[in-house]
C-alpha cells in the first residue's frame, strides 16, 4: 500500500466537486461539535493533527462545504466520547458503530462513511512457523475486543490496553504480546513509517471483520439524513477519496491475503 501524501490542491478540488453536486446548500446551516477519538488512526482519522486529519475528516469536510454546516472537531479519549455526547458537550461522535453501544437505542447513526478492516496482527515469522497461539493481545484503550469475548471469558486470553498504535506494535515487536487487534491499513502505515517495526501480517485464521465508521448523534437526526443523502449521491467521489488515501476494498484485500497465506474459505476464521 502506498501511503497517501496530503495534497491541499487535491483535497480542495474534491471538496469543490462534492459541493457542486447539489447547487443550493441546505437551509438552517449551523455549527456543530464533533467528538472525535484522540488516536492517530491514519489514514482513517487523526483529528489531533494540525495538518492531515485523514479520510473521515476529508469526507465530513466535503459534506460541510456542501451543506453549509460547520464542524468543529474536539479530540478526546475514546472512553469519554459517549459520556460527553450524553452530557450535550458534543453534538456528534466519530467514528461510531451501533455494535459498540448496542444498549443505547436513542442514538442515530449515519450510513458508513468508510469500512475499515479490523484484523489480528502477528509477526510474520509466527505465521510462517504455524505455531501461533494467542495468549496476550494488545488493543487500544477504550476499544472493545468483541471478536475475542469467548476467549476472554474462559481465561484463555489476557488483553493489554495500549495508549497508541505505536505502543501496541512495539509490544508485538518485542514479543511482549502475541498479537494486536488493529485496523489493517493503520498498522501498515505505522510499519511503513517505522522500519524498526515488523514485518507483521494479518493472520486470517484468527478473528477479523469489517467495521463501519459512522457519524452518530442523539439530537440531530436531520443532519444525519442530509449526510446519508450526500454519501449516496456522491459515492463515486467518496470512492476516489478512498483510493487517494490508499484504502483498498475489503473484499479484494481479503482475497489478496488469502492467496498469500494459501488459505481457503474453510481455513479462514469465521465467527461462531
Tab-separated table of C-alpha atoms in Angstrom, residues 94-272:
chain	number	residue	atom	x	y	z
A	94	UNK	CA	-16.955	9.970	15.017
A	95	UNK	CA	-16.179	7.218	14.453
A	96	UNK	CA	-19.081	5.272	15.917
A	97	UNK	CA	-20.849	1.998	15.259
A	98	UNK	CA	-24.141	0.544	16.582
A	99	UNK	CA	-22.341	-2.629	17.696
A	100	UNK	CA	-20.139	-0.651	20.100
A	101	UNK	CA	-23.122	0.676	22.070
A	102	UNK	CA	-25.857	-1.859	21.456
A	103	UNK	CA	-27.680	-0.928	24.655
A	104	UNK	CA	-28.062	2.723	23.633
A	105	UNK	CA	-31.125	2.788	21.408
A	106	UNK	CA	-31.546	6.562	21.488
A	107	UNK	CA	-28.662	7.264	19.118
A	108	UNK	CA	-28.968	7.735	15.378
A	109	UNK	CA	-26.175	6.605	13.065
A	110	UNK	CA	-25.296	7.643	9.549
A	111	UNK	CA	-24.619	5.125	6.840
A	112	UNK	CA	-20.997	4.014	6.746
A	113	UNK	CA	-18.581	6.802	5.866
A	114	UNK	CA	-15.833	4.226	5.390
A	115	UNK	CA	-15.473	0.493	6.064
A	116	UNK	CA	-12.320	-0.422	7.974
A	117	UNK	CA	-10.759	-3.892	8.299
A	118	UNK	CA	-10.005	-4.960	11.874
A	119	UNK	CA	-7.508	-7.831	11.992
A	120	UNK	CA	-5.384	-9.873	14.348
A	121	UNK	CA	-1.872	-8.737	13.547
A	122	UNK	CA	1.037	-11.084	14.270
A	123	UNK	CA	4.704	-11.233	13.443
A	124	UNK	CA	5.185	-12.735	10.019
A	125	UNK	CA	7.636	-15.306	11.413
A	126	UNK	CA	4.916	-16.550	13.782
A	127	UNK	CA	2.569	-17.116	10.867
A	128	UNK	CA	5.247	-18.913	8.863
A	129	UNK	CA	6.060	-21.231	11.778
A	130	UNK	CA	2.374	-22.162	12.067
A	131	UNK	CA	2.749	-22.188	15.848
A	132	UNK	CA	0.870	-19.040	16.827
A	133	UNK	CA	-1.237	-19.361	19.964
A	134	UNK	CA	-2.625	-16.059	21.204
A	135	UNK	CA	-2.421	-15.621	24.962
A	136	UNK	CA	-1.697	-11.883	25.194
A	137	UNK	CA	-3.487	-9.425	22.894
A	138	UNK	CA	-2.756	-5.691	22.620
A	139	UNK	CA	-5.691	-3.368	21.927
A	140	UNK	CA	-6.038	0.442	22.096
A	141	UNK	CA	-7.534	1.719	25.351
A	142	UNK	CA	-11.255	2.273	25.006
A	143	UNK	CA	-11.637	-0.248	22.181
A	144	UNK	CA	-13.723	-3.392	22.759
A	145	UNK	CA	-12.248	-6.758	21.645
A	146	UNK	CA	-15.691	-8.093	20.697
A	147	UNK	CA	-14.278	-10.834	18.474
A	148	UNK	CA	-12.363	-12.312	21.431
A	149	UNK	CA	-15.080	-12.352	24.114
A	150	UNK	CA	-15.296	-16.138	24.424
A	151	UNK	CA	-11.521	-16.475	24.929
A	152	UNK	CA	-11.513	-13.638	27.458
A	153	UNK	CA	-14.393	-15.109	29.473
A	154	UNK	CA	-12.752	-18.543	29.537
A	155	UNK	CA	-9.470	-17.073	30.783
A	156	UNK	CA	-7.526	-18.132	27.686
A	157	UNK	CA	-6.691	-14.557	26.681
A	158	UNK	CA	-5.175	-11.608	28.520
A	159	UNK	CA	-5.949	-8.198	26.966
A	160	UNK	CA	-3.273	-5.495	27.242
A	161	UNK	CA	-4.569	-1.938	26.770
A	162	UNK	CA	-2.203	0.446	24.970
A	163	UNK	CA	-2.311	4.233	24.635
A	164	UNK	CA	-1.254	4.280	20.977
A	165	UNK	CA	-0.959	2.032	17.946
A	166	UNK	CA	2.803	2.503	18.035
A	167	UNK	CA	2.946	1.248	21.638
A	168	UNK	CA	0.958	-1.861	20.717
A	169	UNK	CA	3.101	-2.632	17.699
A	170	UNK	CA	6.246	-2.115	19.777
A	171	UNK	CA	4.994	-4.666	22.327
A	172	UNK	CA	4.330	-7.071	19.464
A	173	UNK	CA	7.809	-6.448	18.062
A	174	UNK	CA	9.317	-7.238	21.481
A	175	UNK	CA	7.197	-10.399	21.878
A	176	UNK	CA	5.588	-8.893	24.997
A	177	UNK	CA	2.232	-9.680	23.364
A	178	UNK	CA	1.407	-12.373	20.836
A	179	UNK	CA	-0.836	-10.246	18.615
A	180	UNK	CA	-2.595	-6.912	18.270
A	181	UNK	CA	-6.223	-6.218	17.439
A	182	UNK	CA	-5.846	-3.311	14.993
A	183	UNK	CA	-7.039	-1.974	11.644
A	184	UNK	CA	-5.023	-3.371	8.736
A	185	UNK	CA	-4.304	-0.123	6.853
A	186	UNK	CA	-3.437	1.712	10.070
A	187	UNK	CA	-0.889	-0.941	11.024
A	188	UNK	CA	0.582	-0.909	7.518
A	189	UNK	CA	1.077	2.848	7.742
A	190	UNK	CA	2.975	2.550	11.033
A	191	UNK	CA	5.086	-0.258	9.648
A	192	UNK	CA	5.990	1.753	6.561
A	193	UNK	CA	6.818	4.849	8.620
A	194	UNK	CA	8.833	2.939	11.256
A	195	UNK	CA	11.275	0.469	9.645
A	196	UNK	CA	12.215	-0.901	13.077
A	197	UNK	CA	8.740	-2.425	13.328
A	198	UNK	CA	7.700	-5.671	11.687
A	199	UNK	CA	7.364	-7.423	9.429
A	200	UNK	CA	3.788	-8.033	10.556
A	201	UNK	CA	0.853	-9.663	8.834
A	202	UNK	CA	-2.876	-10.126	9.374
A	203	UNK	CA	-3.488	-13.782	10.255
A	204	UNK	CA	-6.824	-14.605	8.644
A	205	UNK	CA	-7.116	-17.846	10.627
A	206	UNK	CA	-7.639	-15.571	13.651
A	207	UNK	CA	-10.544	-13.145	14.351
A	208	UNK	CA	-11.064	-10.316	11.842
A	209	UNK	CA	-14.019	-8.365	10.479
A	210	UNK	CA	-15.127	-5.315	8.539
A	211	UNK	CA	-16.083	-2.381	10.761
A	212	UNK	CA	-18.190	0.544	9.596
A	213	UNK	CA	-17.179	4.019	10.739
A	214	UNK	CA	-20.306	6.171	11.040
A	215	UNK	CA	-21.280	9.545	12.483
A	216	UNK	CA	-23.698	9.329	15.442
A	217	UNK	CA	-25.899	11.777	17.332
A	218	UNK	CA	-28.643	11.940	19.941
A	219	UNK	CA	-30.465	15.030	18.721
A	220	UNK	CA	-29.629	15.936	15.106
A	221	UNK	CA	-31.400	13.314	13.011
A	222	UNK	CA	-31.901	15.872	10.242
A	223	UNK	CA	-28.148	16.316	9.765
A	224	UNK	CA	-27.672	12.543	9.647
A	225	UNK	CA	-30.343	12.373	6.921
A	226	UNK	CA	-28.520	15.080	4.967
A	227	UNK	CA	-25.203	13.255	5.342
A	228	UNK	CA	-26.739	9.959	4.190
A	229	UNK	CA	-28.151	11.630	1.087
A	230	UNK	CA	-24.786	13.268	0.422
A	231	UNK	CA	-22.898	9.961	0.702
A	232	UNK	CA	-25.389	8.208	-1.574
A	233	UNK	CA	-25.363	10.925	-4.237
A	234	UNK	CA	-21.565	11.250	-4.212
A	235	UNK	CA	-20.483	7.611	-3.888
A	236	UNK	CA	-18.051	7.820	-6.808
A	237	UNK	CA	-16.295	10.862	-5.364
A	238	UNK	CA	-16.047	9.133	-1.962
A	239	UNK	CA	-14.509	6.101	-3.680
A	240	UNK	CA	-11.956	8.382	-5.306
A	241	UNK	CA	-11.034	9.804	-1.913
A	242	UNK	CA	-10.546	6.277	-0.549
A	243	UNK	CA	-8.193	5.498	-3.426
A	244	UNK	CA	-6.201	8.648	-2.754
A	245	UNK	CA	-5.770	7.573	0.867
A	246	UNK	CA	-4.608	4.126	-0.239
A	247	UNK	CA	-7.580	2.227	1.181
A	248	UNK	CA	-8.388	-0.979	-0.706
A	249	UNK	CA	-11.820	-2.578	-0.902
A	250	UNK	CA	-12.060	-5.096	1.972
A	251	UNK	CA	-13.182	-7.972	-0.265
A	252	UNK	CA	-10.197	-7.515	-2.580
A	253	UNK	CA	-7.864	-7.186	0.405
A	254	UNK	CA	-9.118	-10.426	1.954
A	255	UNK	CA	-8.695	-12.246	-1.358
A	256	UNK	CA	-5.117	-10.989	-1.625
A	257	UNK	CA	-4.250	-12.046	1.939
A	258	UNK	CA	-5.850	-15.468	1.458
A	259	UNK	CA	-3.777	-16.018	-1.660
A	260	UNK	CA	-0.545	-15.011	0.090
A	261	UNK	CA	-1.310	-17.201	3.100
A	262	UNK	CA	-2.560	-20.076	0.926
A	263	UNK	CA	-5.888	-20.205	2.735
A	264	UNK	CA	-9.300	-21.428	1.632
A	265	UNK	CA	-12.775	-20.453	2.790
A	266	UNK	CA	-12.674	-23.493	5.084
A	267	UNK	CA	-9.453	-22.418	6.838
A	268	UNK	CA	-10.249	-18.704	7.217
A	269	UNK	CA	-11.646	-17.667	10.615
A	270	UNK	CA	-15.375	-17.176	10.838
A	271	UNK	CA	-17.470	-16.180	13.876
A	272	UNK	CA	-19.269	-18.962	15.734
